[in-house]
Amino acid sequence: NVDIQGMVHLKAELHRRGYKVVTYFLDAPLDILKERLRGRWTEDAHAFEIRIANALIEKELAPLYDHQIENIDLDEAIWNLT
């Protein structure tokens, strides 16, 4: 995870190195994300809550990126990148 100051620094560094656009893949909407995580059975209750909290923070940081793509469907998200 990248905090706000880290993202500002990272974006400036990437632009300095010639990258024109920094893209962020947003998690799916919260209800879909929760359903996916529950279906995987990979996190215990505490890890699940941390993952959801991090997703909310990451959504707040999304406007700092040049471009955002919501990852509801991976194939569609990749298509939107090209």
JSON list of N, CA and C in Angstrom, two decimals:
[
{"chain": "A", "resi": 1, "resn": "ASN", "atom": "N", "xyz": [0.83, -1.18, 0.00]},
{"chain": "A", "resi": 1, "resn": "ASN", "atom": "CA", "xyz": [0.00, 0.00, 0.00]},
{"chain": "A", "resi": 1, "resn": "ASN", "atom": "C", "xyz": [0.88, 1.24, 0.00]},
{"chain": "A", "resi": 2, "resn": "VAL", "atom": "N", "xyz": [0.41, 2.25, -0.71]},
{"chain": "A", "resi": 2, "resn": "VAL", "atom": "CA", "xyz": [1.15, 3.49, -0.81]},
{"chain": "A", "resi": 2, "resn": "VAL", "atom": "C", "xyz": [0.32, 4.59, -0.16]},
{"chain": "A", "resi": 3, "resn": "ASP", "atom": "N", "xyz": [0.93, 5.32, 0.78]},
{"chain": "A", "resi": 3, "resn": "ASP", "atom": "CA", "xyz": [0.19, 6.42, 1.40]},
{"chain": "A", "resi": 3, "resn": "ASP", "atom": "C", "xyz": [0.21, 7.64, 0.47]},
{"chain": "A", "resi": 4, "resn": "ILE", "atom": "N", "xyz": [-0.45, 8.71, 0.85]},
{"chain": "A", "resi": 4, "resn": "ILE", "atom": "CA", "xyz": [-0.59, 9.88, -0.02]},
{"chain": "A", "resi": 4, "resn": "ILE", "atom": "C", "xyz": [0.77, 10.47, -0.37]},
{"chain": "A", "resi": 5, "resn": "GLN", "atom": "N", "xyz": [1.63, 10.71, 0.61]},
{"chain": "A", "resi": 5, "resn": "GLN", "atom": "CA", "xyz": [2.95, 11.27, 0.33]},
{"chain": "A", "resi": 5, "resn": "GLN", "atom": "C", "xyz": [3.75, 10.34, -0.57]},
{"chain": "A", "resi": 6, "resn": "GLY", "atom": "N", "xyz": [3.64, 9.06, -0.30]},
{"chain": "A", "resi": 6, "resn": "GLY", "atom": "CA", "xyz": [4.36, 8.08, -1.12]},
{"chain": "A", "resi": 6, "resn": "GLY", "atom": "C", "xyz": [3.87, 8.11, -2.55]},
{"chain": "A", "resi": 7, "resn": "MET", "atom": "N", "xyz": [2.56, 8.23, -2.75]},
{"chain": "A", "resi": 7, "resn": "MET", "atom": "CA", "xyz": [2.02, 8.26, -4.10]},
{"chain": "A", "resi": 7, "resn": "MET", "atom": "C", "xyz": [2.45, 9.51, -4.84]},
{"chain": "A", "resi": 8, "resn": "VAL", "atom": "N", "xyz": [2.44, 10.64, -4.17]},
{"chain": "A", "resi": 8, "resn": "VAL", "atom": "CA", "xyz": [2.87, 11.88, -4.80]},
{"chain": "A", "resi": 8, "resn": "VAL", "atom": "C", "xyz": [4.32, 11.75, -5.25]},
{"chain": "A", "resi": 9, "resn": "HIS", "atom": "N", "xyz": [5.17, 11.20, -4.40]},
{"chain": "A", "resi": 9, "resn": "HIS", "atom": "CA", "xyz": [6.58, 11.01, -4.73]},
{"chain": "A", "resi": 9, "resn": "HIS", "atom": "C", "xyz": [6.73, 10.00, -5.87]},
{"chain": "A", "resi": 10, "resn": "LEU", "atom": "N", "xyz": [6.02, 8.89, -5.78]},
{"chain": "A", "resi": 10, "resn": "LEU", "atom": "CA", "xyz": [6.10, 7.85, -6.80]},
{"chain": "A", "resi": 10, "resn": "LEU", "atom": "C", "xyz": [5.65, 8.38, -8.16]},
{"chain": "A", "resi": 11, "resn": "LYS", "atom": "N", "xyz": [4.55, 9.10, -8.18]},
{"chain": "A", "resi": 11, "resn": "LYS", "atom": "CA", "xyz": [4.05, 9.65, -9.44]},
{"chain": "A", "resi": 11, "resn": "LYS", "atom": "C", "xyz": [5.06, 10.62, -10.04]},
{"chain": "A", "resi": 12, "resn": "ALA", "atom": "N", "xyz": [5.62, 11.51, -9.23]},
{"chain": "A", "resi": 12, "resn": "ALA", "atom": "CA", "xyz": [6.62, 12.46, -9.73]},
{"chain": "A", "resi": 12, "resn": "ALA", "atom": "C", "xyz": [7.84, 11.72, -10.27]},
{"chain": "A", "resi": 13, "resn": "GLU", "atom": "N", "xyz": [8.28, 10.69, -9.57]},
{"chain": "A", "resi": 13, "resn": "GLU", "atom": "CA", "xyz": [9.44, 9.92, -10.02]},
{"chain": "A", "resi": 13, "resn": "GLU", "atom": "C", "xyz": [9.15, 9.20, -11.33]},
{"chain": "A", "resi": 14, "resn": "LEU", "atom": "N", "xyz": [7.99, 8.60, -11.46]},
{"chain": "A", "resi": 14, "resn": "LEU", "atom": "CA", "xyz": [7.63, 7.91, -12.70]},
{"chain": "A", "resi": 14, "resn": "LEU", "atom": "C", "xyz": [7.53, 8.89, -13.86]},
{"chain": "A", "resi": 15, "resn": "HIS", "atom": "N", "xyz": [6.97, 10.06, -13.62]},
{"chain": "A", "resi": 15, "resn": "HIS", "atom": "CA", "xyz": [6.90, 11.06, -14.68]},
{"chain": "A", "resi": 15, "resn": "HIS", "atom": "C", "xyz": [8.30, 11.54, -15.05]},
{"chain": "A", "resi": 16, "resn": "ARG", "atom": "N", "xyz": [9.16, 11.70, -14.06]},
{"chain": "A", "resi": 16, "resn": "ARG", "atom": "CA", "xyz": [10.55, 12.11, -14.32]},
{"chain": "A", "resi": 16, "resn": "ARG", "atom": "C", "xyz": [11.25, 11.09, -15.20]},
{"chain": "A", "resi": 17, "resn": "ARG", "atom": "N", "xyz": [10.93, 9.82, -15.01]},
{"chain": "A", "resi": 17, "resn": "ARG", "atom": "CA", "xyz": [11.56, 8.75, -15.79]},
{"chain": "A", "resi": 17, "resn": "ARG", "atom": "C", "xyz": [10.91, 8.55, -17.16]},
{"chain": "A", "resi": 18, "resn": "GLY", "atom": "N", "xyz": [9.94, 9.37, -17.48]},
{"chain": "A", "resi": 18, "resn": "GLY", "atom": "CA", "xyz": [9.35, 9.32, -18.81]},
{"chain": "A", "resi": 18, "resn": "GLY", "atom": "C", "xyz": [8.02, 8.62, -18.92]},
{"chain": "A", "resi": 19, "resn": "TYR", "atom": "N", "xyz": [7.53, 8.08, -17.81]},
{"chain": "A", "resi": 19, "resn": "TYR", "atom": "CA", "xyz": [6.19, 7.48, -17.86]},
{"chain": "A", "resi": 19, "resn": "TYR", "atom": "C", "xyz": [5.17, 8.61, -17.93]},
{"chain": "A", "resi": 20, "resn": "LYS", "atom": "N", "xyz": [4.27, 8.52, -18.87]},
{"chain": "A", "resi": 20, "resn": "LYS", "atom": "CA", "xyz": [3.32, 9.61, -19.09]},
{"chain": "A", "resi": 20, "resn": "LYS", "atom": "C", "xyz": [2.08, 9.52, -18.23]},
{"chain": "A", "resi": 21, "resn": "VAL", "atom": "N", "xyz": [1.64, 8.30, -17.95]},
{"chain": "A", "resi": 21, "resn": "VAL", "atom": "CA", "xyz": [0.40, 8.10, -17.20]},
{"chain": "A", "resi": 21, "resn": "VAL", "atom": "C", "xyz": [0.62, 7.04, -16.13]},
{"chain": "A", "resi": 22, "resn": "VAL", "atom": "N", "xyz": [0.18, 7.33, -14.94]},
{"chain": "A", "resi": 22, "resn": "VAL", "atom": "CA", "xyz": [0.23, 6.35, -13.85]},
{"chain": "A", "resi": 22, "resn": "VAL", "atom": "C", "xyz": [-1.21, 5.89, -13.63]},
{"chain": "A", "resi": 23, "resn": "THR", "atom": "N", "xyz": [-1.44, 4.59, -13.84]},
{"chain": "A", "resi": 23, "resn": "THR", "atom": "CA", "xyz": [-2.78, 4.02, -13.77]},
{"chain": "A", "resi": 23, "resn": "THR", "atom": "C", "xyz": [-2.95, 3.24, -12.48]},
{"chain": "A", "resi": 24, "resn": "TYR", "atom": "N", "xyz": [-4.12, 3.34, -11.91]},
{"chain": "A", "resi": 24, "resn": "TYR", "atom": "CA", "xyz": [-4.44, 2.61, -10.70]},
{"chain": "A", "resi": 24, "resn": "TYR", "atom": "C", "xyz": [-5.64, 1.71, -10.96]},
{"chain": "A", "resi": 25, "resn": "PHE", "atom": "N", "xyz": [-5.50, 0.45, -10.60]},
{"chain": "A", "resi": 25, "resn": "PHE", "atom": "CA", "xyz": [-6.62, -0.48, -10.71]},
{"chain": "A", "resi": 25, "resn": "PHE", "atom": "C", "xyz": [-7.38, -0.46, -9.39]},
{"chain": "A", "resi": 26, "resn": "LEU", "atom": "N", "xyz": [-8.56, 0.12, -9.43]},
{"chain": "A", "resi": 26, "resn": "LEU", "atom": "CA", "xyz": [-9.42, 0.17, -8.25]},
{"chain": "A", "resi": 26, "resn": "LEU", "atom": "C", "xyz": [-10.00, -1.21, -7.98]},
{"chain": "A", "resi": 27, "resn": "ASP", "atom": "N", "xyz": [-10.15, -1.53, -6.71]},
{"chain": "A", "resi": 27, "resn": "ASP", "atom": "CA", "xyz": [-10.88, -2.75, -6.37]},
{"chain": "A", "resi": 27, "resn": "ASP", "atom": "C", "xyz": [-12.30, -2.62, -6.90]},
{"chain": "A", "resi": 28, "resn": "ALA", "atom": "N", "xyz": [-12.95, -3.74, -7.03]},
{"chain": "A", "resi": 28, "resn": "ALA", "atom": "CA", "xyz": [-14.36, -3.76, -7.39]},
{"chain": "A", "resi": 28, "resn": "ALA", "atom": "C", "xyz": [-15.14, -3.01, -6.31]},
{"chain": "A", "resi": 29, "resn": "PRO", "atom": "N", "xyz": [-16.39, -2.62, -6.60]},
{"chain": "A", "resi": 29, "resn": "PRO", "atom": "CA", "xyz": [-17.21, -2.00, -5.56]},
{"chain": "A", "resi": 29, "resn": "PRO", "atom": "C", "xyz": [-17.21, -2.87, -4.30]},
{"chain": "A", "resi": 30, "resn": "LEU", "atom": "N", "xyz": [-17.40, -2.23, -3.17]},
{"chain": "A", "resi": 30, "resn": "LEU", "atom": "CA", "xyz": [-17.24, -2.89, -1.87]},
{"chain": "A", "resi": 30, "resn": "LEU", "atom": "C", "xyz": [-18.07, -4.16, -1.74]},
{"chain": "A", "resi": 31, "resn": "ASP", "atom": "N", "xyz": [-19.30, -4.15, -2.20]},
{"chain": "A", "resi": 31, "resn": "ASP", "atom": "CA", "xyz": [-20.12, -5.36, -2.07]},
{"chain": "A", "resi": 31, "resn": "ASP", "atom": "C", "xyz": [-19.55, -6.53, -2.88]},
{"chain": "A", "resi": 32, "resn": "ILE", "atom": "N", "xyz": [-19.03, -6.24, -4.07]},
{"chain": "A", "resi": 32, "resn": "ILE", "atom": "CA", "xyz": [-18.42, -7.30, -4.89]},
{"chain": "A", "resi": 32, "resn": "ILE", "atom": "C", "xyz": [-17.11, -7.76, -4.27]},
{"chain": "A", "resi": 33, "resn": "LEU", "atom": "N", "xyz": [-16.32, -6.83, -3.77]},
{"chain": "A", "resi": 33, "resn": "LEU", "atom": "CA", "xyz": [-15.05, -7.18, -3.12]},
{"chain": "A", "resi": 33, "resn": "LEU", "atom": "C", "xyz": [-15.29, -8.09, -1.92]},
{"chain": "A", "resi": 34, "resn": "LYS", "atom": "N", "xyz": [-16.27, -7.74, -1.09]},
{"chain": "A", "resi": 34, "resn": "LYS", "atom": "CA", "xyz": [-16.57, -8.57, 0.07]},
{"chain": "A", "resi": 34, "resn": "LYS", "atom": "C", "xyz": [-16.99, -9.97, -0.35]},
{"chain": "A", "resi": 35, "resn": "GLU", "atom": "N", "xyz": [-17.82, -10.05, -1.38]},
{"chain": "A", "resi": 35, "resn": "GLU", "atom": "CA", "xyz": [-18.28, -11.35, -1.87]},
{"chain": "A", "resi": 35, "resn": "GLU", "atom": "C", "xyz": [-17.10, -12.19, -2.38]},
{"chain": "A", "resi": 36, "resn": "ARG", "atom": "N", "xyz": [-16.20, -11.55, -3.12]},
{"chain": "A", "resi": 36, "resn": "ARG", "atom": "CA", "xyz": [-15.02, -12.26, -3.64]},
{"chain": "A", "resi": 36, "resn": "ARG", "atom": "C", "xyz": [-14.15, -12.79, -2.50]},
{"chain": "A", "resi": 37, "resn": "LEU", "atom": "N", "xyz": [-13.89, -11.92, -1.52]},
{"chain": "A", "resi": 37, "resn": "LEU", "atom": "CA", "xyz": [-13.02, -12.32, -0.41]},
{"chain": "A", "resi": 37, "resn": "LEU", "atom": "C", "xyz": [-13.66, -13.45, 0.40]},
{"chain": "A", "resi": 38, "resn": "ARG", "atom": "N", "xyz": [-14.94, -13.35, 0.65]},
{"chain": "A", "resi": 38, "resn": "ARG", "atom": "CA", "xyz": [-15.62, -14.41, 1.40]},
{"chain": "A", "resi": 38, "resn": "ARG", "atom": "C", "xyz": [-15.59, -15.73, 0.62]},
{"chain": "A", "resi": 39, "resn": "GLY", "atom": "N", "xyz": [-15.73, -15.65, -0.69]},
{"chain": "A", "resi": 39, "resn": "GLY", "atom": "CA", "xyz": [-15.73, -16.84, -1.53]},
{"chain": "A", "resi": 39, "resn": "GLY", "atom": "C", "xyz": [-14.38, -17.53, -1.60]},
{"chain": "A", "resi": 40, "resn": "ARG", "atom": "N", "xyz": [-13.32, -16.79, -1.38]},
{"chain": "A", "resi": 40, "resn": "ARG", "atom": "CA", "xyz": [-11.97, -17.38, -1.45]},
{"chain": "A", "resi": 40, "resn": "ARG", "atom": "C", "xyz": [-11.59, -18.13, -0.18]},
{"chain": "A", "resi": 41, "resn": "TRP", "atom": "N", "xyz": [-12.15, -17.72, 0.93]},
{"chain": "A", "resi": 41, "resn": "TRP", "atom": "CA", "xyz": [-11.81, -18.32, 2.23]},
{"chain": "A", "resi": 41, "resn": "TRP", "atom": "C", "xyz": [-10.30, -18.24, 2.52]},
{"chain": "A", "resi": 42, "resn": "THR", "atom": "N", "xyz": [-9.68, -17.13, 2.13]},
{"chain": "A", "resi": 42, "resn": "THR", "atom": "CA", "xyz": [-8.23, -16.99, 2.35]},
{"chain": "A", "resi": 42, "resn": "THR", "atom": "C", "xyz": [-7.90, -16.10, 3.54]},
{"chain": "A", "resi": 43, "resn": "GLU", "atom": "N", "xyz": [-8.87, -15.34, 4.04]},
{"chain": "A", "resi": 43, "resn": "GLU", "atom": "CA", "xyz": [-8.63, -14.45, 5.17]},
{"chain": "A", "resi": 43, "resn": "GLU", "atom": "C", "xyz": [-9.51, -14.84, 6.35]},
{"chain": "A", "resi": 44, "resn": "ASP", "atom": "N", "xyz": [-8.91, -14.73, 7.54]},
{"chain": "A", "resi": 44, "resn": "ASP", "atom": "CA", "xyz": [-9.75, -14.87, 8.73]},
{"chain": "A", "resi": 44, "resn": "ASP", "atom": "C", "xyz": [-10.51, -13.55, 8.91]},
{"chain": "A", "resi": 45, "resn": "ALA", "atom": "N", "xyz": [-11.35, -13.46, 9.92]},
{"chain": "A", "resi": 45, "resn": "ALA", "atom": "CA", "xyz": [-12.19, -12.28, 10.12]},
{"chain": "A", "resi": 45, "resn": "ALA", "atom": "C", "xyz": [-11.37, -11.00, 10.28]},
{"chain": "A", "resi": 46, "resn": "HIS", "atom": "N", "xyz": [-10.28, -11.08, 11.02]},
{"chain": "A", "resi": 46, "resn": "HIS", "atom": "CA", "xyz": [-9.43, -9.90, 11.23]},
{"chain": "A", "resi": 46, "resn": "HIS", "atom": "C", "xyz": [-8.78, -9.46, 9.92]},
{"chain": "A", "resi": 47, "resn": "ALA", "atom": "N", "xyz": [-8.23, -10.39, 9.17]},
{"chain": "A", "resi": 47, "resn": "ALA", "atom": "CA", "xyz": [-7.59, -10.07, 7.89]},
{"chain": "A", "resi": 47, "resn": "ALA", "atom": "C", "xyz": [-8.61, -9.53, 6.90]},
{"chain": "A", "resi": 48, "resn": "PHE", "atom": "N", "xyz": [-9.82, -10.06, 6.94]},
{"chain": "A", "resi": 48, "resn": "PHE", "atom": "CA", "xyz": [-10.90, -9.59, 6.07]},
{"chain": "A", "resi": 48, "resn": "PHE", "atom": "C", "xyz": [-11.19, -8.11, 6.36]},
{"chain": "A", "resi": 49, "resn": "GLU", "atom": "N", "xyz": [-11.32, -7.76, 7.63]},
{"chain": "A", "resi": 49, "resn": "GLU", "atom": "CA", "xyz": [-11.60, -6.37, 7.99]},
{"chain": "A", "resi": 49, "resn": "GLU", "atom": "C", "xyz": [-10.47, -5.43, 7.59]},
{"chain": "A", "resi": 50, "resn": "ILE", "atom": "N", "xyz": [-9.23, -5.88, 7.74]},
{"chain": "A", "resi": 50, "resn": "ILE", "atom": "CA", "xyz": [-8.08, -5.08, 7.32]},
{"chain": "A", "resi": 50, "resn": "ILE", "atom": "C", "xyz": [-8.11, -4.87, 5.81]},
{"chain": "A", "resi": 51, "resn": "ARG", "atom": "N", "xyz": [-8.41, -5.92, 5.08]},
{"chain": "A", "resi": 51, "resn": "ARG", "atom": "CA", "xyz": [-8.46, -5.82, 3.61]},
{"chain": "A", "resi": 51, "resn": "ARG", "atom": "C", "xyz": [-9.52, -4.84, 3.16]},
{"chain": "A", "resi": 52, "resn": "ILE", "atom": "N", "xyz": [-10.68, -4.87, 3.80]},
{"chain": "A", "resi": 52, "resn": "ILE", "atom": "CA", "xyz": [-11.76, -3.94, 3.45]},
{"chain": "A", "resi": 52, "resn": "ILE", "atom": "C", "xyz": [-11.35, -2.50, 3.81]},
{"chain": "A", "resi": 53, "resn": "ALA", "atom": "N", "xyz": [-10.76, -2.31, 4.98]},
{"chain": "A", "resi": 53, "resn": "ALA", "atom": "CA", "xyz": [-10.31, -0.97, 5.40]},
{"chain": "A", "resi": 53, "resn": "ALA", "atom": "C", "xyz": [-9.27, -0.43, 4.42]},
{"chain": "A", "resi": 54, "resn": "ASN", "atom": "N", "xyz": [-8.34, -1.29, 3.99]},
{"chain": "A", "resi": 54, "resn": "ASN", "atom": "CA", "xyz": [-7.32, -0.86, 3.03]},
{"chain": "A", "resi": 54, "resn": "ASN", "atom": "C", "xyz": [-7.95, -0.49, 1.69]},
{"chain": "A", "resi": 55, "resn": "ALA", "atom": "N", "xyz": [-8.94, -1.24, 1.27]},
{"chain": "A", "resi": 55, "resn": "ALA", "atom": "CA", "xyz": [-9.62, -0.94, 0.01]},
{"chain": "A", "resi": 55, "resn": "ALA", "atom": "C", "xyz": [-10.27, 0.44, 0.06]},
{"chain": "A", "resi": 56, "resn": "LEU", "atom": "N", "xyz": [-10.86, 0.78, 1.19]},
{"chain": "A", "resi": 56, "resn": "LEU", "atom": "CA", "xyz": [-11.49, 2.10, 1.33]},
{"chain": "A", "resi": 56, "resn": "LEU", "atom": "C", "xyz": [-10.45, 3.22, 1.28]},
{"chain": "A", "resi": 57, "resn": "ILE", "atom": "N", "xyz": [-9.31, 3.00, 1.92]},
{"chain": "A", "resi": 57, "resn": "ILE", "atom": "CA", "xyz": [-8.22, 3.99, 1.89]},
{"chain": "A", "resi": 57, "resn": "ILE", "atom": "C", "xyz": [-7.70, 4.14, 0.46]},
{"chain": "A", "resi": 58, "resn": "GLU", "atom": "N", "xyz": [-7.50, 3.01, -0.22]},
{"chain": "A", "resi": 58, "resn": "GLU", "atom": "CA", "xyz": [-6.98, 3.05, -1.58]},
{"chain": "A", "resi": 58, "resn": "GLU", "atom": "C", "xyz": [-7.93, 3.80, -2.52]},
{"chain": "A", "resi": 59, "resn": "LYS", "atom": "N", "xyz": [-9.23, 3.65, -2.32]},
{"chain": "A", "resi": 59, "resn": "LYS", "atom": "CA", "xyz": [-10.19, 4.39, -3.15]},
{"chain": "A", "resi": 59, "resn": "LYS", "atom": "C", "xyz": [-10.05, 5.89, -2.94]},
{"chain": "A", "resi": 60, "resn": "GLU", "atom": "N", "xyz": [-9.72, 6.30, -1.72]},
{"chain": "A", "resi": 60, "resn": "GLU", "atom": "CA", "xyz": [-9.50, 7.72, -1.45]},
{"chain": "A", "resi": 60, "resn": "GLU", "atom": "C", "xyz": [-8.27, 8.24, -2.17]},
{"chain": "A", "resi": 61, "resn": "LEU", "atom": "N", "xyz": [-7.26, 7.39, -2.38]},
{"chain": "A", "resi": 61, "resn": "LEU", "atom": "CA", "xyz": [-6.03, 7.79, -3.04]},
{"chain": "A", "resi": 61, "resn": "LEU", "atom": "C", "xyz": [-6.14, 7.79, -4.56]},
{"chain": "A", "resi": 62, "resn": "ALA", "atom": "N", "xyz": [-7.15, 7.14, -5.09]},
{"chain": "A", "resi": 62, "resn": "ALA", "atom": "CA", "xyz": [-7.28, 6.96, -6.54]},
{"chain": "A", "resi": 62, "resn": "ALA", "atom": "C", "xyz": [-7.18, 8.26, -7.34]},
{"chain": "A", "resi": 63, "resn": "PRO", "atom": "N", "xyz": [-7.78, 9.37, -6.88]},
{"chain": "A", "resi": 63, "resn": "PRO", "atom": "CA", "xyz": [-7.68, 10.60, -7.67]},
{"chain": "A", "resi": 63, "resn": "PRO", "atom": "C", "xyz": [-6.25, 11.12, -7.84]},
{"chain": "A", "resi": 64, "resn": "LEU", "atom": "N", "xyz": [-5.31, 10.64, -7.04]},
{"chain": "A", "resi": 64, "resn": "LEU", "atom": "CA", "xyz": [-3.92, 11.07, -7.20]},
{"chain": "A", "resi": 64, "resn": "LEU", "atom": "C", "xyz": [-3.27, 10.46, -8.44]},
{"chain": "A", "resi": 65, "resn": "TYR", "atom": "N", "xyz": [-3.85, 9.40, -8.95]},
{"chain": "A", "resi": 65, "resn": "TYR", "atom": "CA", "xyz": [-3.32, 8.76, -10.15]},
{"chain": "A", "resi": 65, "resn": "TYR", "atom": "C", "xyz": [-3.86, 9.48, -11.38]},
{"chain": "A", "resi": 66, "resn": "ASP", "atom": "N", "xyz": [-3.16, 9.34, -12.49]},
{"chain": "A", "resi": 66, "resn": "ASP", "atom": "CA", "xyz": [-3.59, 9.98, -13.73]},
{"chain": "A", "resi": 66, "resn": "ASP", "atom": "C", "xyz": [-4.83, 9.32, -14.30]},
{"chain": "A", "resi": 67, "resn": "HIS", "atom": "N", "xyz": [-4.96, 8.02, -14.08]},
{"chain": "A", "resi": 67, "resn": "HIS", "atom": "CA", "xyz": [-6.04, 7.25, -14.67]},
{"chain": "A", "resi": 67, "resn": "HIS", "atom": "C", "xyz": [-6.43, 6.14, -13.71]},
{"chain": "A", "resi": 68, "resn": "GLN", "atom": "N", "xyz": [-7.72, 5.87, -13.61]},
{"chain": "A", "resi": 68, "resn": "GLN", "atom": "CA", "xyz": [-8.20, 4.79, -12.74]},
{"chain": "A", "resi": 68, "resn": "GLN", "atom": "C", "xyz": [-9.05, 3.83, -13.55]},
{"chain": "A", "resi": 69, "resn": "ILE", "atom": "N", "xyz": [-8.88, 2.54, -13.28]},
{"chain": "A", "resi": 69, "resn": "ILE", "atom": "CA", "xyz": [-9.68, 1.51, -13.92]},
{"chain": "A", "resi": 69, "resn": "ILE", "atom": "C", "xyz": [-10.27, 0.64, -12.81]},
{"chain": "A", "resi": 70, "resn": "GLU", "atom": "N", "xyz": [-11.58, 0.51, -12.81]},
{"chain": "A", "resi": 70, "resn": "GLU", "atom": "CA", "xyz": [-12.23, -0.32, -11.79]},
{"chain": "A", "resi": 70, "resn": "GLU", "atom": "C", "xyz": [-12.18, -1.79, -12.21]},
{"chain": "A", "resi": 71, "resn": "ASN", "atom": "N", "xyz": [-11.71, -2.63, -11.31]},
{"chain": "A", "resi": 71, "resn": "ASN", "atom": "CA", "xyz": [-11.51, -4.04, -11.61]},
{"chain": "A", "resi": 71, "resn": "ASN", "atom": "C", "xyz": [-12.70, -4.87, -11.16]},
{"chain": "A", "resi": 72, "resn": "ILE", "atom": "N", "xyz": [-13.79, -4.75, -11.90]},
{"chain": "A", "resi": 72, "resn": "ILE", "atom": "CA", "xyz": [-14.95, -5.61, -11.65]},
{"chain": "A", "resi": 72, "resn": "ILE", "atom": "C", "xyz": [-14.73, -6.93, -12.38]},
{"chain": "A", "resi": 73, "resn": "ASP", "atom": "N", "xyz": [-14.31, -6.80, -13.64]},
{"chain": "A", "resi": 73, "resn": "ASP", "atom": "CA", "xyz": [-14.02, -7.97, -14.46]},
{"chain": "A", "resi": 73, "resn": "ASP", "atom": "C", "xyz": [-12.59, -7.80, -14.99]},
{"chain": "A", "resi": 74, "resn": "LEU", "atom": "N", "xyz": [-11.70, -8.75, -14.70]},
{"chain": "A", "resi": 74, "resn": "LEU", "atom": "CA", "xyz": [-10.28, -8.60, -15.04]},
{"chain": "A", "resi": 74, "resn": "LEU", "atom": "C", "xyz": [-10.08, -8.40, -16.54]},
{"chain": "A", "resi": 75, "resn": "ASP", "atom": "N", "xyz": [-10.73, -9.19, -17.36]},
{"chain": "A", "resi": 75, "resn": "ASP", "atom": "CA", "xyz": [-10.56, -9.03, -18.82]},
{"chain": "A", "resi": 75, "resn": "ASP", "atom": "C", "xyz": [-10.98, -7.65, -19.28]},
{"chain": "A", "resi": 76, "resn": "GLU", "atom": "N", "xyz": [-12.08, -7.17, -18.75]},
{"chain": "A", "resi": 76, "resn": "GLU", "atom": "CA", "xyz": [-12.55, -5.82, -19.12]},
{"chain": "A", "resi": 76, "resn": "GLU", "atom": "C", "xyz": [-11.58, -4.76, -18.61]},
{"chain": "A", "resi": 77, "resn": "ALA", "atom": "N", "xyz": [-11.07, -4.93, -17.40]},
{"chain": "A", "resi": 77, "resn": "ALA", "atom": "CA", "xyz": [-10.12, -3.97, -16.84]},
{"chain": "A", "resi": 77, "resn": "ALA", "atom": "C", "xyz": [-8.86, -3.90, -17.71]},
{"chain": "A", "resi": 78, "resn": "ILE", "atom": "N", "xyz": [-8.38, -5.05, -18.13]},
{"chain": "A", "resi": 78, "resn": "ILE", "atom": "CA", "xyz": [-7.18, -5.08, -18.99]},
{"chain": "A", "resi": 78, "resn": "ILE", "atom": "C", "xyz": [-7.49, -4.43, -20.33]},
{"chain": "A", "resi": 79, "resn": "TRP", "atom": "N", "xyz": [-8.67, -4.71, -20.88]},
{"chain": "A", "resi": 79, "resn": "TRP", "atom": "CA", "xyz": [-9.09, -4.10, -22.14]},
{"chain": "A", "resi": 79, "resn": "TRP", "atom": "C", "xyz": [-9.12, -2.57, -22.01]},
{"chain": "A", "resi": 80, "resn": "ASN", "atom": "N", "xyz": [-9.61, -2.07, -20.88]},
{"chain": "A", "resi": 80, "resn": "ASN", "atom": "CA", "xyz": [-9.68, -0.62, -20.65]},
{"chain": "A", "resi": 80, "resn": "ASN", "atom": "C", "xyz": [-8.29, 0.00, -20.51]},
{"chain": "A", "resi": 81, "resn": "LEU", "atom": "N", "xyz": [-7.32, -0.80, -20.18]},
{"chain": "A", "resi": 81, "resn": "LEU", "atom": "CA", "xyz": [-5.95, -0.29, -20.05]},
{"chain": "A", "resi": 81, "resn": "LEU", "atom": "C", "xyz": [-5.34, -0.02, -21.41]},
{"chain": "A", "resi": 82, "resn": "THR", "atom": "N", "xyz": [-5.72, -0.82, -22.40]},
{"chain": "A", "resi": 82, "resn": "THR", "atom": "CA", "xyz": [-5.10, -0.69, -23.73]},
{"chain": "A", "resi": 82, "resn": "THR", "atom": "C", "xyz": [-5.75, 0.36, -24.58]}
]
